[in-house]
XYZ file of C-alpha atoms in Angstrom:
176
model
C -25.172 -8.547 -3.810
C -27.161 -9.263 -6.950
C -28.952 -12.016 -8.777
C -26.610 -11.874 -11.781
C -22.967 -11.778 -10.876
C -19.819 -13.396 -12.118
C -16.438 -14.148 -10.667
C -13.477 -13.291 -12.919
C -9.774 -13.435 -12.246
C -8.426 -11.829 -15.383
C -7.549 -8.215 -14.693
C -3.778 -8.627 -14.974
C -4.014 -10.981 -17.945
C -6.780 -9.357 -19.999
C -4.494 -6.768 -21.612
C -5.993 -5.734 -24.956
C -9.139 -7.839 -24.761
C -10.915 -5.804 -22.087
C -13.416 -4.224 -24.501
C -14.472 -7.648 -25.784
C -14.709 -8.996 -22.226
C -16.879 -6.068 -21.109
C -19.217 -6.474 -24.088
C -19.558 -10.147 -23.217
C -20.421 -9.277 -19.590
C -23.072 -6.876 -20.871
C -24.541 -9.412 -23.334
C -24.759 -11.975 -20.531
C -26.767 -9.511 -18.441
C -24.158 -9.410 -15.695
C -24.798 -6.826 -12.981
C -21.854 -7.558 -10.699
C -18.234 -8.534 -11.410
C -16.062 -9.903 -8.623
C -12.373 -9.601 -9.546
C -8.877 -9.413 -8.080
C -6.771 -6.350 -7.537
C -3.397 -7.929 -6.793
C -1.103 -5.664 -4.816
C 1.906 -7.238 -6.554
C 0.496 -6.148 -9.942
C -0.392 -2.625 -8.820
C 2.576 -1.770 -6.596
C 5.499 -3.245 -8.474
C 7.849 -0.910 -6.632
C 6.004 -0.904 -3.242
C 6.027 2.897 -3.355
C 4.883 3.514 -6.923
C 1.433 2.389 -7.975
C 0.703 1.454 -11.588
C -2.989 1.240 -12.459
C -2.654 1.166 -16.260
C -4.366 -2.210 -16.821
C -7.115 -1.557 -14.281
C -7.681 1.943 -15.686
C -8.228 0.641 -19.189
C -10.627 -2.081 -18.051
C -12.640 0.110 -15.662
C -12.794 3.090 -18.018
C -14.355 0.858 -20.648
C -16.563 -0.908 -18.093
C -17.983 2.517 -17.143
C -19.788 2.422 -20.499
C -22.009 -0.233 -18.918
C -23.512 1.662 -15.980
C -25.434 -1.356 -14.698
C -22.271 -3.393 -14.057
C -20.799 -2.922 -10.578
C -17.434 -4.218 -9.375
C -16.584 -6.038 -6.186
C -12.822 -5.668 -5.885
C -10.924 -8.469 -4.219
C -7.912 -6.989 -2.526
C -5.455 -9.880 -2.749
C -2.089 -9.219 -1.337
C 1.300 -10.185 -0.144
C 3.995 -7.765 0.861
C 7.240 -9.459 -0.057
C 7.699 -12.260 -2.578
C 10.654 -13.491 -0.549
C 8.633 -13.790 2.631
C 8.052 -17.387 3.571
C 4.400 -17.369 4.688
C 2.945 -14.660 2.426
C 0.457 -13.630 5.113
C -0.243 -10.242 6.569
C 1.159 -10.770 10.026
C 3.052 -7.593 10.820
C 2.190 -3.926 11.220
C 4.192 -3.019 8.085
C 2.291 -5.527 5.950
C -1.038 -4.491 7.432
C -0.293 -0.814 6.805
C 0.801 -1.542 3.228
C -2.482 -3.299 2.443
C -4.530 -0.541 4.072
C -2.615 2.039 2.013
C -3.256 0.003 -1.135
C -6.970 -0.110 -0.268
C -7.042 3.668 0.281
C -5.380 4.270 -3.082
C -7.873 2.009 -4.877
C -10.839 3.536 -3.051
C -9.765 7.074 -3.921
C -8.814 6.287 -7.509
C -12.004 4.327 -8.248
C -14.858 5.908 -6.274
C -17.354 3.927 -8.361
C -16.238 0.759 -6.552
C -18.079 0.603 -3.252
C -17.554 -3.082 -2.433
C -14.275 -4.728 -1.483
C -13.470 -8.248 -0.399
C -10.349 -8.514 1.697
C -8.255 -11.484 0.557
C -9.830 -14.267 -1.482
C -10.316 -17.632 0.261
C -8.554 -16.456 3.404
C -9.216 -19.708 5.286
C -7.213 -21.974 2.991
C -3.770 -22.346 1.469
C -3.937 -21.695 -2.261
C -1.584 -20.975 -5.116
C 1.436 -20.941 -2.814
C -0.143 -18.527 -0.335
C -0.679 -19.579 3.235
C -4.157 -19.317 4.679
C -5.316 -17.648 7.856
C -5.845 -20.936 9.668
C -4.325 -20.526 13.129
C -5.660 -18.444 15.991
C -2.734 -16.038 15.617
C -3.138 -15.500 11.868
C -6.922 -15.219 12.130
C -6.394 -12.422 14.670
C -4.236 -10.571 12.132
C -6.907 -11.029 9.467
C -9.723 -9.949 11.811
C -7.729 -6.866 12.857
C -7.167 -5.977 9.209
C -10.889 -6.316 8.435
C -11.772 -4.201 11.451
C -9.369 -1.404 10.489
C -10.413 -1.318 6.838
C -14.131 -1.501 7.616
C -13.777 1.569 9.848
C -12.108 3.626 7.107
C -15.265 4.671 5.245
C -18.905 3.964 6.085
C -19.868 4.276 2.399
C -17.738 1.276 1.422
C -18.882 -2.305 1.991
C -16.161 -4.651 3.205
C -16.509 -8.418 2.856
C -14.586 -11.342 4.198
C -14.069 -14.424 2.079
C -13.617 -18.018 3.042
C -13.800 -21.094 0.886
C -16.887 -23.104 1.677
C -15.463 -26.221 3.209
C -16.754 -28.349 6.021
C -13.745 -30.646 6.295
C -10.597 -29.134 7.788
C -7.244 -30.401 6.535
C -4.376 -29.996 8.966
C -1.970 -27.180 8.004
C -3.928 -26.514 4.808
C -7.378 -25.187 5.593
C -9.939 -24.784 8.334
C -13.666 -25.194 7.963
C -15.765 -22.187 7.061
C -17.634 -22.589 10.337
C -14.424 -22.381 12.391
C -13.044 -19.534 10.282
C -16.068 -17.314 10.822
C -16.471 -18.259 14.456
């Protein structure tokens, strides 16, 4: 993507410090910022989207034309769901709709990663580590990547060579 990028996970927690954070990114010579867009933070009501925090951050970041954003579309549909994976048509459609809303609202973002570290359990979220769940993830990637040829879609897997039963699969097996 670039020779000077940074990974941040602060969109929903940055609140009033976004201007300072963006100045820091600029002073560091950052060209690319990889950050989360959590569905649970954007669609609190599942039907009503609230982009207030992202709007403030991105509107200020637009002052730094050289800084591009890679949006990580992290997601789960229902906090009460046990596995917190996209493994139904309703969940898949909800994520695709969330992607469409982000893409239309922020046309300056042309790169999206679909689910951070998809091949491992993390932070209470199950990973796509079985053949069945990997098929759901692959289907989701396929559908989103065919939405718009001007948008780059990336898959993400934690770089790990050692699988741990029921926790993660190796990067090699995940991408196979």
